[in-house]
Coordinates of C-alpha atoms in Angstrom, one line a residue:
M254 CA -66.5 78.9 44.4
K255 CA -63.5 79.7 42.1
K256 CA -63.9 81.9 39.1
V257 CA -63.3 79.9 35.9
S258 CA -63.7 80.5 32.2
P259 CA -67.3 80.1 30.8
L260 CA -65.7 77.8 28.2
L261 CA -65.0 75.2 30.8
I262 CA -68.6 73.9 30.7
I263 CA -68.4 73.7 26.9
I264 CA -65.1 71.8 27.2
L265 CA -66.7 69.3 29.7
A266 CA -69.6 68.9 27.3
L267 CA -67.1 68.3 24.5
G268 CA -65.4 65.6 26.5
V269 CA -68.8 63.9 27.1
F270 CA -69.5 64.2 23.3
G271 CA -66.1 62.6 22.5
I272 CA -66.7 59.7 25.0
I273 CA -70.2 59.0 23.7
T274 CA -69.0 59.2 20.1
T275 CA -66.2 56.7 20.9
E276 CA -68.7 54.4 22.6
M277 CA -71.6 54.4 20.2
S278 CA -69.9 55.1 16.8
I279 CA -68.8 51.5 16.6
V280 CA -72.4 50.5 15.9
G281 CA -72.3 52.5 12.6
V282 CA -69.0 51.0 11.3
L283 CA -69.4 47.3 12.4
P284 CA -69.4 46.1 8.7
Q285 CA -66.1 47.9 8.0
I286 CA -64.6 46.5 11.2
A287 CA -65.7 43.0 10.3
Q288 CA -64.2 43.3 6.9
K289 CA -60.9 44.8 8.2
F290 CA -60.3 42.0 10.6
A291 CA -61.9 39.2 8.5
I292 CA -64.4 38.3 11.3
S293 CA -68.1 38.0 11.5
T294 CA -70.4 40.9 12.3
S295 CA -71.5 39.1 15.5
Q296 CA -67.8 38.9 16.6
A297 CA -67.3 42.6 15.8
G298 CA -70.4 43.2 17.9
L299 CA -68.3 42.3 20.9
L300 CA -66.8 45.7 20.7
V301 CA -70.3 47.1 21.6
S302 CA -71.4 44.6 24.2
I303 CA -68.1 44.4 26.0
F304 CA -68.0 48.2 26.3
A305 CA -71.5 48.4 27.8
L306 CA -70.9 45.5 30.2
V307 CA -67.7 47.1 31.5
V308 CA -69.4 50.5 32.0
A309 CA -72.3 48.8 33.9
I310 CA -69.9 46.9 36.2
S311 CA -67.0 49.2 36.8
G312 CA -68.6 52.6 37.4
P313 CA -69.6 52.7 41.1
F314 CA -66.6 50.7 42.3
L315 CA -64.0 52.8 40.5
I316 CA -65.4 56.0 41.8
L317 CA -65.1 54.6 45.3
L318 CA -61.4 53.6 44.8
V319 CA -60.4 57.1 43.6
T320 CA -62.2 59.1 46.2
G321 CA -59.0 60.9 47.4
I322 CA -57.4 61.7 44.1
N323 CA -57.3 65.2 42.5
R324 CA -60.4 65.5 40.3
K325 CA -58.5 67.3 37.5
L326 CA -56.0 64.5 37.3
L327 CA -58.8 61.9 37.0
L328 CA -60.6 63.9 34.2
L329 CA -57.4 64.2 32.3
T330 CA -56.5 60.5 32.7
A331 CA -59.9 59.4 31.6
I332 CA -60.1 61.6 28.5
F333 CA -56.4 60.8 27.6
M334 CA -57.3 57.1 27.5
F335 CA -60.0 57.8 25.0
V336 CA -57.5 59.7 22.8
I337 CA -55.1 56.8 22.9
S338 CA -57.9 54.2 22.3
N339 CA -59.2 56.0 19.2
I340 CA -55.6 56.1 17.8
I341 CA -55.3 52.3 18.5
Y342 CA -58.6 51.7 16.7
A343 CA -57.3 53.6 13.7
F344 CA -54.0 51.7 13.3
T345 CA -54.1 48.3 14.9
T346 CA -54.2 45.2 12.7
H347 CA -55.2 42.9 15.5
F348 CA -58.9 42.6 16.7
E349 CA -57.8 41.4 20.2
V350 CA -55.8 44.7 20.7
M351 CA -58.9 46.7 19.7
L352 CA -61.0 44.7 22.1
I353 CA -58.6 45.5 25.0
F354 CA -58.7 49.2 24.1
R355 CA -62.5 49.0 24.3
I356 CA -62.3 47.6 27.9
L357 CA -59.9 50.2 29.3
P358 CA -61.7 53.4 28.3
A359 CA -65.1 51.7 29.2
A360 CA -63.9 51.4 32.8
L361 CA -63.1 55.1 32.8
H362 CA -66.3 56.3 31.1
P363 CA -68.4 56.5 34.3
L364 CA -65.5 58.2 36.1
F365 CA -65.3 61.1 33.6
F366 CA -69.0 61.5 33.4
S367 CA -69.6 61.4 37.1
I368 CA -66.9 63.9 37.9
A369 CA -67.7 66.2 34.9
L370 CA -71.3 66.6 36.2
V371 CA -70.2 67.5 39.7
T372 CA -67.5 69.8 38.4
A373 CA -69.9 71.7 36.2
A374 CA -72.2 72.3 39.1
S375 CA -69.4 73.3 41.5
F376 CA -68.0 76.2 39.4
V377 CA -71.3 78.1 39.0
P378 CA -73.6 79.7 41.5
P379 CA -76.1 77.2 43.1
E380 CA -79.0 78.7 41.2
K381 CA -77.2 78.0 37.9
S382 CA -76.0 74.5 38.7
G383 CA -78.9 72.8 36.9
Q384 CA -78.3 74.8 33.8
A385 CA -74.6 73.9 33.8
V386 CA -75.4 70.2 34.2
T387 CA -77.9 70.4 31.3
K388 CA -75.1 71.8 29.1
V389 CA -72.8 69.0 29.9
F390 CA -75.6 66.5 29.3
M391 CA -76.0 68.1 25.8
G392 CA -72.7 66.3 25.0
I393 CA -74.6 63.0 25.1
T394 CA -77.4 64.2 22.8
V395 CA -75.0 65.8 20.4
G396 CA -72.9 62.6 20.5
F397 CA -75.9 60.6 19.4
A398 CA -77.1 63.3 16.9
L399 CA -73.9 64.2 15.2
G400 CA -71.0 62.1 16.5
V401 CA -72.3 58.7 15.5
P402 CA -73.6 59.5 12.0
L403 CA -70.5 61.7 11.3
T404 CA -68.2 58.8 12.2
S405 CA -70.2 56.5 10.0
Y406 CA -70.0 59.0 7.1
L407 CA -66.2 59.5 7.5
A408 CA -65.7 55.7 7.4
E409 CA -67.9 55.3 4.4
R410 CA -66.5 58.4 2.5
F411 CA -62.9 58.1 3.5
S412 CA -61.7 55.2 5.7
L413 CA -62.0 53.7 9.2
E414 CA -58.7 55.3 10.1
I415 CA -60.0 58.8 9.4
A416 CA -63.3 58.0 11.3
F417 CA -61.4 56.9 14.4
L418 CA -58.9 59.8 14.2
F419 CA -61.9 62.1 14.3
G420 CA -62.7 60.7 17.7
A421 CA -59.1 61.0 18.8
I422 CA -59.0 64.7 17.8
V423 CA -62.3 65.5 19.6
N424 CA -61.1 63.9 22.8
A425 CA -57.6 65.6 22.4
I426 CA -59.3 69.0 22.2
A427 CA -61.2 68.2 25.4
F428 CA -58.0 67.1 27.1
I429 CA -56.2 70.3 26.2
G430 CA -59.2 72.4 27.2
I431 CA -59.5 70.7 30.6
F432 CA -55.7 71.0 31.2
I433 CA -55.8 74.8 30.5
L434 CA -59.1 75.9 31.9
L435 CA -59.8 73.7 34.9
P436 CA -57.9 74.7 38.0
S437 CA -56.4 72.0 40.2
M438 CA -59.1 70.2 42.2
P439 CA -57.5 68.4 45.2
V440 CA -59.9 66.6 47.4
K441 CA -60.2 68.8 50.5
E442 CA -62.5 66.6 52.5
R443 CA -62.1 63.0 51.5
M444 CA -65.4 61.1 51.6
T445 CA -64.9 57.7 53.1
F446 CA -65.8 54.5 51.4
G447 CA -68.4 53.7 54.1
K448 CA -70.1 57.1 53.9
Q449 CA -70.6 56.8 50.1
I450 CA -71.8 53.2 50.3
S451 CA -74.2 54.2 53.2
I452 CA -76.5 55.9 50.7
L453 CA -77.4 52.4 49.5
R454 CA -79.2 51.9 52.9
K455 CA -81.9 54.3 51.8
P456 CA -85.0 52.4 50.6
G457 CA -86.0 55.4 48.5
L458 CA -82.8 55.2 46.5
W459 CA -83.4 51.6 45.5
L460 CA -86.8 52.6 44.2
N461 CA -85.1 55.4 42.2
I462 CA -82.5 52.9 41.0
A463 CA -85.2 50.5 39.7
T464 CA -87.0 53.5 38.0
V465 CA -83.8 54.5 36.1
V466 CA -83.3 51.0 34.8
F467 CA -86.9 50.8 33.7
I468 CA -86.9 54.2 32.1
F469 CA -83.8 53.3 30.0
A470 CA -85.3 49.9 29.2
A471 CA -88.5 51.8 28.1
M472 CA -86.5 54.1 25.8
F473 CA -84.1 51.6 24.2
S474 CA -86.4 48.6 23.9
V475 CA -87.9 50.5 21.0
Y476 CA -85.2 52.9 19.9
S477 CA -82.7 50.2 19.4
Y478 CA -84.9 48.9 16.6
F479 CA -85.9 52.3 15.3
A480 CA -84.5 51.7 11.8
E481 CA -86.1 48.2 11.5
Y482 CA -89.5 49.6 12.6
L483 CA -89.5 52.4 10.1
A484 CA -88.4 50.0 7.3
K485 CA -90.8 47.1 7.9
V486 CA -93.8 48.9 9.4
T487 CA -93.7 52.4 7.8
S488 CA -92.0 51.1 4.6
M489 CA -89.3 53.8 4.5
N490 CA -86.2 53.2 2.4
G491 CA -82.7 53.2 3.7
S492 CA -81.9 56.8 2.7
L493 CA -84.9 58.3 4.4
I494 CA -84.3 56.2 7.5
S495 CA -80.8 57.7 7.7
V496 CA -82.4 61.2 7.5
M497 CA -85.0 60.2 10.2
L498 CA -82.2 59.0 12.5
L499 CA -80.3 62.3 12.0
I500 CA -83.5 64.3 12.6
F501 CA -84.3 62.3 15.7
G502 CA -80.8 63.0 17.1
V503 CA -80.8 66.7 16.3
I504 CA -84.2 67.2 17.8
M505 CA -83.0 65.6 21.0
I506 CA -80.9 68.7 21.6
V507 CA -84.2 70.7 21.8
G508 CA -85.7 68.2 24.2
N509 CA -82.6 68.2 26.4
N510 CA -82.9 72.0 26.9
L511 CA -86.7 71.9 27.3
F512 CA -86.7 69.2 30.1
G513 CA -83.8 71.0 31.7
V514 CA -86.0 74.1 32.1
F515 CA -88.9 72.0 33.5
L516 CA -86.6 70.3 36.0
K517 CA -85.6 73.6 37.6
K518 CA -89.3 74.0 38.6
S519 CA -90.1 70.5 39.8
I520 CA -88.5 67.1 39.5
I521 CA -91.7 65.2 40.4
K522 CA -94.0 67.0 37.9
T523 CA -91.3 66.7 35.2
I524 CA -90.7 63.0 35.5
I525 CA -94.4 62.2 35.7
S526 CA -95.1 64.4 32.7
F527 CA -92.2 62.7 30.8
L528 CA -93.6 59.2 31.4
I529 CA -97.2 60.2 30.5
L530 CA -95.8 61.8 27.3
Y531 CA -93.8 58.7 26.5
L532 CA -96.9 56.5 26.9
I533 CA -98.8 58.8 24.5
V534 CA -95.9 58.8 22.0
Y535 CA -95.7 55.0 22.0
L536 CA -99.5 54.7 21.4
L537 CA -99.3 57.1 18.5
V538 CA -96.2 55.4 17.0
Y539 CA -98.1 52.1 17.2
Y540 CA -101.3 53.2 15.7
L541 CA -99.7 55.6 13.1
G542 CA -96.9 53.2 12.3
F543 CA -98.3 52.2 8.9
Y544 CA -98.8 55.8 7.7
F545 CA -95.9 57.5 6.0
V546 CA -96.4 61.2 6.6
P547 CA -97.8 61.0 10.2
M548 CA -94.7 58.9 11.1
I549 CA -92.4 61.6 9.8
F550 CA -94.1 64.0 12.1
M551 CA -94.0 61.5 15.0
V552 CA -90.2 61.2 14.7
F553 CA -89.9 64.9 15.7
I554 CA -92.2 64.4 18.7
W555 CA -90.6 61.1 19.7
G556 CA -87.1 62.6 19.6
I557 CA -88.0 65.6 21.8
V558 CA -89.6 63.3 24.4
H559 CA -86.9 60.6 24.2
S560 CA -84.2 63.1 25.1
G561 CA -86.0 63.9 28.3
G562 CA -85.3 60.4 29.7
L563 CA -81.6 61.1 30.0
I564 CA -81.6 64.2 32.1
V565 CA -84.9 63.4 34.0
S566 CA -83.7 60.0 35.2
Q567 CA -80.3 61.4 36.3
A568 CA -82.1 64.1 38.3
W569 CA -84.4 61.5 39.8
L570 CA -81.5 59.3 40.9
I571 CA -79.4 62.1 42.3
S572 CA -82.3 63.4 44.3
E573 CA -81.7 60.4 46.6
A574 CA -77.9 60.5 46.4
K575 CA -77.0 64.2 47.3
E576 CA -74.7 63.0 50.1
A577 CA -72.4 61.3 47.5
P578 CA -73.1 62.9 44.1
E579 CA -70.1 61.4 42.3
F580 CA -71.0 57.9 43.5
G581 CA -74.6 58.6 42.6
N582 CA -73.7 59.8 39.1
S583 CA -71.5 56.7 38.6
L584 CA -74.5 54.6 39.6
F585 CA -76.6 56.4 37.0
V586 CA -74.1 55.6 34.2
S587 CA -74.0 52.0 35.2
L588 CA -77.7 51.7 35.6
S589 CA -78.5 53.4 32.3
N590 CA -76.3 50.8 30.5
L591 CA -78.0 48.0 32.4
G592 CA -81.4 49.4 31.3
I593 CA -80.2 49.7 27.7
T594 CA -79.1 46.0 27.8
L595 CA -82.4 44.9 29.4
G596 CA -84.5 46.9 27.0
T597 CA -82.7 45.8 23.9
S598 CA -83.0 42.2 24.9
I599 CA -86.7 42.3 25.8
G600 CA -87.4 44.4 22.6
G601 CA -85.7 41.7 20.6
L602 CA -87.8 39.0 22.3
F603 CA -91.0 40.9 21.4
I604 CA -89.9 41.1 17.8
S605 CA -89.0 37.4 17.6
Q606 CA -92.2 36.2 19.3
L607 CA -94.8 38.8 18.2
G608 CA -93.4 40.7 15.2
I609 CA -91.9 44.1 14.7
H610 CA -95.1 46.1 15.0
Q611 CA -95.8 44.7 18.5
L612 CA -92.3 45.9 19.6
I613 CA -93.9 49.2 20.8
W614 CA -95.6 47.4 23.7
S615 CA -92.3 46.4 25.3
G616 CA -91.5 50.1 25.6
F617 CA -95.0 50.8 26.8
L618 CA -94.9 48.2 29.5
F619 CA -91.5 49.4 30.8
T620 CA -92.9 53.0 30.9
L621 CA -95.9 51.8 32.9
L622 CA -93.6 50.1 35.4
S623 CA -91.5 53.2 35.7
F624 CA -94.7 55.3 36.3
L625 CA -95.9 52.8 39.0
L626 CA -92.5 53.0 40.9
I627 CA -92.8 56.8 40.8
I628 CA -96.3 56.7 42.3
I629 CA -95.1 54.3 45.0
K630 CA -92.1 56.5 45.8
I631 CA -94.3 59.6 46.1
K632 CA -97.0 57.9 48.2
F633 CA -94.9 55.9 50.7
F634 CA -91.5 57.6 50.9
K635 CA -90.6 61.1 52.1
S636 CA -89.6 63.0 48.9
S637 CA -86.2 64.7 48.8
T638 CA -86.8 66.0 45.3
H639 CA -87.8 69.6 46.0
P640 CA -84.4 71.3 46.2
S641 CA -82.4 72.1 43.1
P642 CA -82.6 68.9 41.1
L643 CA -79.3 68.7 39.3
N644 CA -76.7 69.6 42.0

């Protein structure tokens, strides 16, 4: 284990923050994009759906193709593409160009994320690897909490160009930090394509894969319509909903750290506790949805529990992919995007068929399915989840 600057973990987290901000901030500025390019909002929405689709498809395959390339070079290449893409977003006058520069960084998104997690764990003592990964994961929660609303604010207060240049600057700082702080990481022992793919022969891994998809579907089938639920069921106005979204995101940082501590003790107990808590949260959000003050309180609780799904599901998947951690992490990125797509679609179906208040049951059902798969895994498959969970 080489000695590196403690700032390296923060820089890797900043890189993840910049990538998540680049991916998700588009949602908050779709009206401005539609106006700039004189297209419909649904056409502008392609910038979101195309990104998610490319992430879901490309992740595992790309990590297999680059198995022998220096890890530092890959991290720098990926983050540099996000710098360039944000600059293109700021100054292009052609929607098709912007769309192309959503596809290119999306392909590299899982690459950066997968290698960053493994890198964070490899430069600290084994007993601190979980803590290091938790810090890198915080880049996701801070991206949702601050990156997305800040980009939206900059676009509204100043311009789209300033908003996207903010993303370029964040990613550029991460690029410089990685270039300076991360030592060269040549691959000393190249893992063959076959060895990495071989983990897919494990039945237990496929159960974990399905669990991750369902957990993300459980989370985002409801969260994707968070604002609409608070507006139509709780009767909150737009300004208060914006505050609730910000509170939800900020409180996720607390939950991220909290679940990181629990995971160090036991993955199984933590993931079971997470799912039980989520079931309780959804029941309370359903039955308290019409009550203004209780729902404000529930946003805090919901945000803490919601954040656990990110780090808990990653630990659960990697517990069955320790032989090929980078490939396993790339699977996680792809599967989480697949789960988000599935959950958002089913949540929309519940709303169209049953109404916005009944949306909660879509998340509740996906949570129950996740819980059922966990029980099957524990009962019928030998668990490999007792060692350090986040290595």
